[in-house]
Each structure stands twice: as structure tokens, then as C-alpha cells.
Amino acid sequence: FKESLMQCAIVLLVLNLDFYFTKAFADSVSRENEKIEASIRITHSIAKHIVAFEIDDAQAILESAEGLPLELADTLERILINLNQYKPYLPQSCFQSDNSDDGSTLTSTVSTRVP
């Protein structure tokens, strides 16, 4: 009787440990997914401002962003620094507002590629 009781206890222990390890893993994956989604939202917002050459607004969003991966924040920071440096040399037509919120309309000229 003691052996069967011990085997039952071992099975219950294994099942409980499996449940807690699986739950901890699922919770960790959920937290990582939330971080990724937040990073995507922040990056999307910054990119919208970059496309419109609203560098100061993009910089403000980047500075207030929390949880953005360091590598991504550094890359976006470098892009904003470069845009600030190039801004005086770009034609004024680059800074005209498009007023389309979806970004589907581009006002630039696309050259034909020759193979």
C-alpha cells in the first residue's frame, strides 16, 4: 500500500511541477509579446514622424519611450541625428505635409531601374 501511495504522490508532484513550469513559461512569453508589441507601436509612431521629417517630434517620442530595446533605440537615435545633419541640404519639397495618415501616398519621383 505504501508503494502505490508513494507512486501516486510522485505522479502528482510531477504533474504539479509540469503545470507550474509551463505556466511560468507561458507568462514569460506573454510578457515578451507585450514588450514586442509596445516596441512596434513606438517604432511605428517614430517612423511616421521621420517620414514627414518631423525630427523634433520623433526625438521627443524616442526620449520618452520606455522598454524599447537598446539596439533599436540607438539605431533610431542615429537616424534622427543623420536627418538633422542632412536637413539643411534637402529640398524644401521634402518637408511639405502630405496630410495622408496612412503613408500610402509618396510625393517623391521614382526613377526607372536599368538591369
PDB file of C-alpha atoms in Angstrom:
ATOM      1  CA  PHE A   1       0.000   0.000   0.000  1.00  0.00           C
ATOM      2  CA  LYS A   2       2.851   2.389   0.836  1.00  0.00           C
ATOM      3  CA  GLU A   3       4.437   1.834  -2.577  1.00  0.00           C
ATOM      4  CA  SER A   4       1.263   2.691  -4.502  1.00  0.00           C
ATOM      5  CA  LEU A   5       0.727   5.752  -2.308  1.00  0.00           C
ATOM      6  CA  MET A   6       4.334   6.847  -2.952  1.00  0.00           C
ATOM      7  CA  GLN A   7       3.932   6.338  -6.709  1.00  0.00           C
ATOM      8  CA  CYS A   8       0.702   8.359  -6.675  1.00  0.00           C
ATOM      9  CA  ALA A   9       2.462  11.155  -4.754  1.00  0.00           C
ATOM     10  CA  ILE A  10       5.330  11.158  -7.247  1.00  0.00           C
ATOM     11  CA  VAL A  11       2.919  11.353 -10.197  1.00  0.00           C
ATOM     12  CA  LEU A  12       1.050  14.249  -8.565  1.00  0.00           C
ATOM     13  CA  LEU A  13       4.342  16.004  -7.822  1.00  0.00           C
ATOM     14  CA  VAL A  14       5.483  15.649 -11.444  1.00  0.00           C
ATOM     15  CA  LEU A  15       2.135  16.913 -12.749  1.00  0.00           C
ATOM     16  CA  ASN A  16       2.190  19.919 -10.397  1.00  0.00           C
ATOM     17  CA  LEU A  17       5.780  20.766 -11.319  1.00  0.00           C
ATOM     18  CA  ASP A  18       4.939  20.462 -15.010  1.00  0.00           C
ATOM     19  CA  PHE A  19       1.942  22.763 -14.559  1.00  0.00           C
ATOM     20  CA  TYR A  20       3.945  25.451 -12.724  1.00  0.00           C
ATOM     21  CA  PHE A  21       6.875  25.322 -15.169  1.00  0.00           C
ATOM     22  CA  THR A  22       4.520  25.533 -18.140  1.00  0.00           C
ATOM     23  CA  LYS A  23       2.581  28.405 -16.555  1.00  0.00           C
ATOM     24  CA  ALA A  24       5.793  30.299 -15.791  1.00  0.00           C
ATOM     25  CA  PHE A  25       6.941  29.811 -19.381  1.00  0.00           C
ATOM     26  CA  ALA A  26       3.579  30.970 -20.769  1.00  0.00           C
ATOM     27  CA  ASP A  27       3.627  34.051 -18.526  1.00  0.00           C
ATOM     28  CA  SER A  28       7.164  34.871 -19.667  1.00  0.00           C
ATOM     29  CA  VAL A  29       6.201  34.529 -23.331  1.00  0.00           C
ATOM     30  CA  SER A  30       3.172  36.754 -22.747  1.00  0.00           C
ATOM     31  CA  ARG A  31       5.335  39.475 -21.141  1.00  0.00           C
ATOM     32  CA  GLU A  32       7.831  39.303 -24.015  1.00  0.00           C
ATOM     33  CA  ASN A  33       4.987  39.555 -26.523  1.00  0.00           C
ATOM     34  CA  GLU A  34       3.687  42.692 -24.765  1.00  0.00           C
ATOM     35  CA  LYS A  35       7.190  44.229 -24.904  1.00  0.00           C
ATOM     36  CA  ILE A  36       7.483  43.462 -28.614  1.00  0.00           C
ATOM     37  CA  GLU A  37       4.064  44.943 -29.366  1.00  0.00           C
ATOM     38  CA  ALA A  38       4.939  48.092 -27.398  1.00  0.00           C
ATOM     39  CA  SER A  39       8.233  48.401 -29.293  1.00  0.00           C
ATOM     40  CA  ILE A  40       6.403  48.064 -32.598  1.00  0.00           C
ATOM     41  CA  ARG A  41       3.879  50.777 -31.639  1.00  0.00           C
ATOM     42  CA  ILE A  42       6.640  53.159 -30.534  1.00  0.00           C
ATOM     43  CA  THR A  43       8.754  52.479 -33.621  1.00  0.00           C
ATOM     44  CA  HIS A  44       5.739  52.952 -35.890  1.00  0.00           C
ATOM     45  CA  SER A  45       4.982  56.299 -34.282  1.00  0.00           C
ATOM     46  CA  ILE A  46       8.592  57.431 -34.649  1.00  0.00           C
ATOM     47  CA  ALA A  47       8.725  56.251 -38.273  1.00  0.00           C
ATOM     48  CA  LYS A  48       5.593  58.257 -39.115  1.00  0.00           C
ATOM     49  CA  HIS A  49       7.330  61.402 -37.860  1.00  0.00           C
ATOM     50  CA  ILE A  50      10.571  60.538 -39.664  1.00  0.00           C
ATOM     51  CA  VAL A  51       8.734  60.137 -42.971  1.00  0.00           C
ATOM     52  CA  ALA A  52       7.236  63.609 -42.503  1.00  0.00           C
ATOM     53  CA  PHE A  53      10.678  64.990 -41.462  1.00  0.00           C
ATOM     54  CA  GLU A  54       9.216  65.918 -38.067  1.00  0.00           C
ATOM     55  CA  ILE A  55      12.505  65.169 -36.394  1.00  0.00           C
ATOM     56  CA  ASP A  56      11.844  67.013 -33.129  1.00  0.00           C
ATOM     57  CA  ASP A  57       8.569  65.135 -32.605  1.00  0.00           C
ATOM     58  CA  ALA A  58      10.260  61.812 -33.349  1.00  0.00           C
ATOM     59  CA  GLN A  59      13.056  62.690 -30.932  1.00  0.00           C
ATOM     60  CA  ALA A  60      10.547  63.537 -28.194  1.00  0.00           C
ATOM     61  CA  ILE A  61       8.810  60.178 -28.629  1.00  0.00           C
ATOM     62  CA  LEU A  62      12.137  58.342 -28.583  1.00  0.00           C
ATOM     63  CA  GLU A  63      13.278  60.111 -25.413  1.00  0.00           C
ATOM     64  CA  SER A  64      10.040  59.290 -23.597  1.00  0.00           C
ATOM     65  CA  ALA A  65       9.896  55.683 -24.823  1.00  0.00           C
ATOM     66  CA  GLU A  66      10.225  53.039 -22.142  1.00  0.00           C
ATOM     67  CA  GLY A  67      11.080  49.426 -22.774  1.00  0.00           C
ATOM     68  CA  LEU A  68      12.487  49.976 -26.256  1.00  0.00           C
ATOM     69  CA  PRO A  69      15.409  47.596 -26.913  1.00  0.00           C
ATOM     70  CA  LEU A  70      18.710  49.429 -26.578  1.00  0.00           C
ATOM     71  CA  GLU A  71      19.921  48.477 -30.056  1.00  0.00           C
ATOM     72  CA  LEU A  72      16.719  49.769 -31.648  1.00  0.00           C
ATOM     73  CA  ALA A  73      16.800  52.994 -29.638  1.00  0.00           C
ATOM     74  CA  ASP A  74      20.442  53.566 -30.628  1.00  0.00           C
ATOM     75  CA  THR A  75      19.668  52.966 -34.305  1.00  0.00           C
ATOM     76  CA  LEU A  76      16.680  55.318 -34.273  1.00  0.00           C
ATOM     77  CA  GLU A  77      18.759  57.925 -32.445  1.00  0.00           C
ATOM     78  CA  ARG A  78      21.437  57.678 -35.143  1.00  0.00           C
ATOM     79  CA  ILE A  79      18.816  58.057 -37.887  1.00  0.00           C
ATOM     80  CA  LEU A  80      17.468  61.207 -36.226  1.00  0.00           C
ATOM     81  CA  ILE A  81      20.969  62.644 -35.830  1.00  0.00           C
ATOM     82  CA  ASN A  82      21.689  61.968 -39.511  1.00  0.00           C
ATOM     83  CA  LEU A  83      18.400  63.540 -40.609  1.00  0.00           C
ATOM     84  CA  ASN A  84      19.170  66.644 -38.559  1.00  0.00           C
ATOM     85  CA  GLN A  85      22.555  66.879 -40.246  1.00  0.00           C
ATOM     86  CA  TYR A  86      21.137  66.337 -43.763  1.00  0.00           C
ATOM     87  CA  LYS A  87      18.088  68.573 -43.316  1.00  0.00           C
ATOM     88  CA  PRO A  88      19.749  71.830 -44.486  1.00  0.00           C
ATOM     89  CA  TYR A  89      20.827  70.154 -47.732  1.00  0.00           C
ATOM     90  CA  LEU A  90      17.451  68.650 -48.656  1.00  0.00           C
ATOM     91  CA  PRO A  91      14.999  70.399 -50.980  1.00  0.00           C
ATOM     92  CA  GLN A  92      12.100  72.188 -49.346  1.00  0.00           C
ATOM     93  CA  SER A  93       9.654  69.840 -51.092  1.00  0.00           C
ATOM     94  CA  CYS A  94      10.739  67.098 -48.689  1.00  0.00           C
ATOM     95  CA  PHE A  95       9.154  68.992 -45.818  1.00  0.00           C
ATOM     96  CA  GLN A  96       5.706  69.555 -47.299  1.00  0.00           C
ATOM     97  CA  SER A  97       2.976  67.811 -45.371  1.00  0.00           C
ATOM     98  CA  ASP A  98       1.091  65.116 -47.269  1.00  0.00           C
ATOM     99  CA  ASN A  99      -1.932  65.068 -44.899  1.00  0.00           C
ATOM    100  CA  SER A 100      -2.474  61.356 -45.559  1.00  0.00           C
ATOM    101  CA  ASP A 101      -2.356  59.439 -42.317  1.00  0.00           C
ATOM    102  CA  ASP A 102      -1.725  56.011 -43.811  1.00  0.00           C
ATOM    103  CA  GLY A 103       1.531  56.907 -45.537  1.00  0.00           C
ATOM    104  CA  SER A 104       0.403  55.293 -48.773  1.00  0.00           C
ATOM    105  CA  THR A 105       0.925  58.402 -50.898  1.00  0.00           C
ATOM    106  CA  LEU A 106       4.507  59.266 -51.672  1.00  0.00           C
ATOM    107  CA  THR A 107       5.404  62.568 -53.253  1.00  0.00           C
ATOM    108  CA  SER A 108       8.832  61.548 -54.479  1.00  0.00           C
ATOM    109  CA  THR A 109       9.844  60.659 -58.013  1.00  0.00           C
ATOM    110  CA  VAL A 110      10.808  57.038 -58.621  1.00  0.00           C
ATOM    111  CA  SER A 111      13.490  56.511 -61.241  1.00  0.00           C
ATOM    112  CA  THR A 112      13.360  53.639 -63.688  1.00  0.00           C
ATOM    113  CA  ARG A 113      15.901  50.933 -62.941  1.00  0.00           C
ATOM    114  CA  VAL A 114      18.030  49.627 -65.737  1.00  0.00           C
ATOM    115  CA  PRO A 115      19.108  45.982 -65.395  1.00  0.00           C
TER     116      PRO A 115
END
